[in-house]
């Protein structure tokens, strides 16, 4: 059994039997207790599992003394290793919302979601555009978008390197439209959506021009 397979088997044992001791895991899998504990230490360090103390009567037996045994159970992050069906659930919910309330209901939901996501960004902040863009990127990153801010093409670009709602946004572009609208409002200026992951691009990019070219200046030149 490879290291990866062993780790997966240990995680599965914790999922099925947790809280469970290292000894019980090693007995069930036929592995050395030392090897199991090494994997468990790494799993706990990565935040995939946590330890709890066994009831003293279980840990100490009839002797009524001794150090309580450590038991292991998965954290939410650990359970996430086994996958989820959130996208399907979200799609079903939004389809039902569109069926009962129409496109306007979906748009309202998308607006509310974005307003909640950016609730920590002050729209009245008297800050340079690039600093406010970083505030926006920070809010996006906190929700799993892995956002960065760069300077390019005479402006500032907010790039999202991951989209946690990619499949949902592909069917419901209202989510992307609401994000672009709220970002523009927070910046207090025009923005240009250049690409989205939902449309098959590698990165979601929003361009914020820092200069405005007026028609009159073009004629004079």
CSV table of C-alpha atoms in Angstrom, one decimal:
chain,number,residue,atom,x,y,z
A,1,UNK,CA,0.0,0.0,0.0
A,2,UNK,CA,1.4,3.4,-1.0
A,3,UNK,CA,1.7,6.3,1.4
A,4,UNK,CA,-1.2,8.0,-0.3
A,5,UNK,CA,-3.3,4.9,-0.1
A,6,UNK,CA,-2.5,4.4,3.6
A,7,UNK,CA,-3.4,8.0,4.3
A,8,UNK,CA,-6.7,7.7,2.5
A,9,UNK,CA,-7.5,4.5,4.4
A,10,UNK,CA,-6.8,6.1,7.7
A,11,UNK,CA,-9.0,9.1,6.8
A,12,UNK,CA,-11.7,6.6,5.8
A,13,UNK,CA,-11.5,4.8,9.1
A,14,UNK,CA,-11.8,8.1,11.0
A,15,UNK,CA,-14.8,9.0,8.8
A,16,UNK,CA,-16.6,5.7,9.4
A,17,UNK,CA,-15.6,5.1,13.0
A,18,UNK,CA,-14.6,8.4,14.6
A,19,UNK,CA,-13.9,9.3,17.2
A,20,UNK,CA,-11.5,6.4,17.0
A,21,UNK,CA,-8.1,5.7,18.5
A,22,UNK,CA,-4.8,5.1,16.7
A,23,UNK,CA,-4.7,1.6,18.1
A,24,UNK,CA,-8.1,0.7,16.7
A,25,UNK,CA,-7.1,2.1,13.3
A,26,UNK,CA,-3.8,0.1,13.2
A,27,UNK,CA,-5.6,-3.1,14.3
A,28,UNK,CA,-8.3,-2.6,11.6
A,29,UNK,CA,-5.9,-1.9,8.8
A,30,UNK,CA,-3.1,-4.2,9.9
A,31,UNK,CA,-0.6,-1.4,10.1
A,32,UNK,CA,2.0,-0.6,12.7
A,33,UNK,CA,0.8,1.7,15.5
A,34,UNK,CA,3.8,3.9,15.0
A,35,UNK,CA,3.1,4.3,11.3
A,36,UNK,CA,-0.5,5.1,11.9
A,37,UNK,CA,0.4,7.7,14.5
A,38,UNK,CA,2.8,9.4,12.1
A,39,UNK,CA,0.1,9.8,9.5
A,40,UNK,CA,-2.3,11.0,12.2
A,41,UNK,CA,0.1,13.6,13.3
A,42,UNK,CA,0.3,15.0,9.8
A,43,UNK,CA,-3.5,14.8,9.3
A,44,UNK,CA,-4.1,16.7,12.5
A,45,UNK,CA,-1.4,19.3,11.6
A,46,UNK,CA,-3.1,19.9,8.2
A,47,UNK,CA,-6.4,20.6,10.0
A,48,UNK,CA,-8.2,17.5,8.5
A,49,UNK,CA,-8.7,15.9,11.9
A,50,UNK,CA,-8.8,16.8,15.6
A,51,UNK,CA,-8.2,15.0,18.8
A,52,UNK,CA,-10.6,14.5,21.7
A,53,UNK,CA,-10.2,12.6,24.9
A,54,UNK,CA,-11.9,9.3,25.4
A,55,UNK,CA,-14.2,9.0,28.5
A,56,UNK,CA,-12.0,8.2,31.5
A,57,UNK,CA,-13.8,5.0,32.2
A,58,UNK,CA,-13.0,3.8,28.7
A,59,UNK,CA,-9.4,5.1,28.7
A,60,UNK,CA,-8.5,3.9,32.2
A,61,UNK,CA,-10.6,0.7,32.4
A,62,UNK,CA,-11.5,-0.8,35.7
A,63,UNK,CA,-8.3,0.6,37.3
A,64,UNK,CA,-9.8,4.1,37.4
A,65,UNK,CA,-6.4,5.7,36.6
A,66,UNK,CA,-4.2,6.4,33.7
A,67,UNK,CA,-4.0,9.0,31.0
A,68,UNK,CA,-7.1,9.3,28.8
A,69,UNK,CA,-6.6,7.9,25.3
A,70,UNK,CA,-6.6,10.3,22.4
A,71,UNK,CA,-9.4,9.7,19.9
A,72,UNK,CA,-9.5,11.2,16.4
A,73,UNK,CA,-12.4,12.7,14.4
A,74,UNK,CA,-12.6,14.5,11.2
A,75,UNK,CA,-12.9,18.3,10.9
A,76,UNK,CA,-15.2,19.9,8.3
A,77,UNK,CA,-12.1,20.2,6.1
A,78,UNK,CA,-11.4,16.5,6.6
A,79,UNK,CA,-14.9,15.6,5.5
A,80,UNK,CA,-14.5,17.8,2.5
A,81,UNK,CA,-11.8,15.4,1.3
A,82,UNK,CA,-14.6,13.0,0.5
A,83,UNK,CA,-16.3,15.4,-1.8
A,84,UNK,CA,-19.7,17.1,-1.7
A,85,UNK,CA,-22.7,17.8,-4.0
A,86,UNK,CA,-23.1,21.5,-3.2
A,87,UNK,CA,-23.0,22.5,-6.9
A,88,UNK,CA,-25.9,20.2,-7.8
A,89,UNK,CA,-27.9,21.4,-4.8
A,90,UNK,CA,-27.2,25.1,-5.7
A,91,UNK,CA,-28.2,24.4,-9.3
A,92,UNK,CA,-31.5,22.7,-8.3
A,93,UNK,CA,-32.3,25.6,-5.9
A,94,UNK,CA,-31.6,28.3,-8.5
A,95,UNK,CA,-33.6,26.5,-11.1
A,96,UNK,CA,-36.5,26.3,-8.7
A,97,UNK,CA,-36.1,30.0,-7.9
A,98,UNK,CA,-36.2,30.9,-11.6
A,99,UNK,CA,-39.2,28.7,-12.2
A,100,UNK,CA,-41.2,30.3,-9.4
A,101,UNK,CA,-39.9,33.9,-9.5
A,102,UNK,CA,-38.4,34.4,-12.9
A,103,UNK,CA,-35.1,35.9,-14.0
A,104,UNK,CA,-35.7,38.9,-11.7
A,105,UNK,CA,-35.7,36.6,-8.6
A,106,UNK,CA,-32.4,35.0,-9.6
A,107,UNK,CA,-30.9,38.5,-10.2
A,108,UNK,CA,-32.0,39.6,-6.7
A,109,UNK,CA,-30.5,36.6,-5.2
A,110,UNK,CA,-27.2,37.2,-7.0
A,111,UNK,CA,-27.2,40.8,-5.9
A,112,UNK,CA,-27.8,39.8,-2.2
A,113,UNK,CA,-25.0,37.2,-2.4
A,114,UNK,CA,-22.5,39.8,-3.7
A,115,UNK,CA,-23.5,42.4,-1.2
A,116,UNK,CA,-23.0,39.9,1.6
A,117,UNK,CA,-19.7,38.8,0.2
A,118,UNK,CA,-18.4,42.4,0.0
A,119,UNK,CA,-20.0,43.6,3.2
A,120,UNK,CA,-16.6,44.2,4.8
A,121,UNK,CA,-15.4,46.5,2.0
A,122,UNK,CA,-16.2,50.2,2.7
A,123,UNK,CA,-17.7,51.8,-0.4
A,124,UNK,CA,-16.9,55.3,1.1
A,125,UNK,CA,-13.3,54.5,1.8
A,126,UNK,CA,-11.1,57.4,0.6
A,127,UNK,CA,-8.3,55.3,-0.8
A,128,UNK,CA,-6.5,55.0,-4.2
A,129,UNK,CA,-8.1,52.7,-6.7
A,130,UNK,CA,-5.4,50.1,-6.4
A,131,UNK,CA,-5.8,50.0,-2.6
A,132,UNK,CA,-9.6,49.6,-2.8
A,133,UNK,CA,-9.0,46.9,-5.5
A,134,UNK,CA,-6.9,45.0,-3.0
A,135,UNK,CA,-9.7,45.3,-0.4
A,136,UNK,CA,-12.0,43.8,-2.9
A,137,UNK,CA,-9.5,41.1,-3.8
A,138,UNK,CA,-9.1,40.3,-0.1
A,139,UNK,CA,-12.9,39.8,0.3
A,140,UNK,CA,-12.9,37.5,-2.8
A,141,UNK,CA,-9.9,35.5,-1.5
A,142,UNK,CA,-11.6,35.0,1.8
A,143,UNK,CA,-14.4,33.2,-0.1
A,144,UNK,CA,-12.1,31.0,-2.1
A,145,UNK,CA,-11.5,33.0,-5.3
A,146,UNK,CA,-7.7,33.3,-4.8
A,147,UNK,CA,-7.8,36.9,-6.1
A,148,UNK,CA,-4.8,39.1,-7.0
A,149,UNK,CA,-4.3,42.7,-8.1
A,150,UNK,CA,-2.0,43.7,-11.0
A,151,UNK,CA,-1.3,46.8,-13.0
A,152,UNK,CA,-1.8,46.3,-16.8
A,153,UNK,CA,-3.0,48.2,-19.8
A,154,UNK,CA,-3.1,51.6,-18.2
A,155,UNK,CA,-5.2,50.4,-15.3
A,156,UNK,CA,-5.7,47.9,-12.5
A,157,UNK,CA,-6.8,44.4,-12.9
A,158,UNK,CA,-8.5,42.1,-10.3
A,159,UNK,CA,-7.8,38.5,-11.2
A,160,UNK,CA,-9.6,35.5,-9.7
A,161,UNK,CA,-7.5,32.4,-10.2
A,162,UNK,CA,-10.3,30.1,-8.9
A,163,UNK,CA,-14.1,30.2,-9.0
A,164,UNK,CA,-15.8,28.2,-6.2
A,165,UNK,CA,-19.2,28.5,-8.1
A,166,UNK,CA,-17.9,27.9,-11.6
A,167,UNK,CA,-20.5,25.3,-12.7
A,168,UNK,CA,-23.4,27.3,-11.2
A,169,UNK,CA,-22.2,30.6,-12.7
A,170,UNK,CA,-22.0,28.9,-16.1
A,171,UNK,CA,-25.7,28.2,-16.1
A,172,UNK,CA,-26.6,31.4,-14.1
A,173,UNK,CA,-24.5,34.3,-15.5
A,174,UNK,CA,-26.4,36.6,-13.1
A,175,UNK,CA,-23.9,35.6,-10.5
A,176,UNK,CA,-21.0,37.1,-12.5
A,177,UNK,CA,-23.1,40.1,-13.6
A,178,UNK,CA,-23.9,40.9,-9.9
A,179,UNK,CA,-20.2,40.7,-9.0
A,180,UNK,CA,-19.2,43.1,-11.7
A,181,UNK,CA,-21.9,45.5,-10.7
A,182,UNK,CA,-21.0,45.5,-7.0
A,183,UNK,CA,-17.2,45.8,-7.8
A,184,UNK,CA,-17.9,48.8,-9.9
A,185,UNK,CA,-20.0,50.4,-7.2
A,186,UNK,CA,-17.3,49.8,-4.6
A,187,UNK,CA,-14.7,51.4,-6.8
A,188,UNK,CA,-16.9,54.2,-7.8
A,189,UNK,CA,-15.9,53.9,-11.5
A,190,UNK,CA,-16.4,52.1,-14.7
A,191,UNK,CA,-14.9,48.5,-14.9
A,192,UNK,CA,-14.4,46.2,-17.9
A,193,UNK,CA,-15.0,42.4,-17.4
A,194,UNK,CA,-12.4,40.8,-19.7
A,195,UNK,CA,-12.8,37.1,-19.0
A,196,UNK,CA,-14.6,34.6,-16.7
A,197,UNK,CA,-13.7,31.1,-15.7
A,198,UNK,CA,-17.4,30.2,-16.1
A,199,UNK,CA,-17.0,30.9,-19.8
A,200,UNK,CA,-14.0,28.5,-20.1
A,201,UNK,CA,-11.2,31.0,-19.5
A,202,UNK,CA,-8.3,30.2,-17.1
A,203,UNK,CA,-8.8,33.4,-15.0
A,204,UNK,CA,-11.6,35.8,-14.2
A,205,UNK,CA,-10.3,39.3,-15.0
A,206,UNK,CA,-11.8,42.7,-14.3
A,207,UNK,CA,-10.0,45.7,-15.8
A,208,UNK,CA,-10.3,49.1,-14.1
A,209,UNK,CA,-9.1,51.9,-16.4
A,210,UNK,CA,-7.2,54.6,-14.5
A,211,UNK,CA,-7.4,57.2,-17.4
A,212,UNK,CA,-10.3,58.3,-19.5
A,213,UNK,CA,-10.0,59.4,-23.1
A,214,UNK,CA,-12.5,62.0,-24.0
A,215,UNK,CA,-13.7,62.4,-27.6
A,216,UNK,CA,-12.7,66.1,-27.6
A,217,UNK,CA,-9.1,65.3,-26.8
A,218,UNK,CA,-9.1,62.7,-29.6
A,219,UNK,CA,-10.2,65.3,-32.1
A,220,UNK,CA,-7.5,67.8,-31.0
A,221,UNK,CA,-4.8,65.2,-31.5
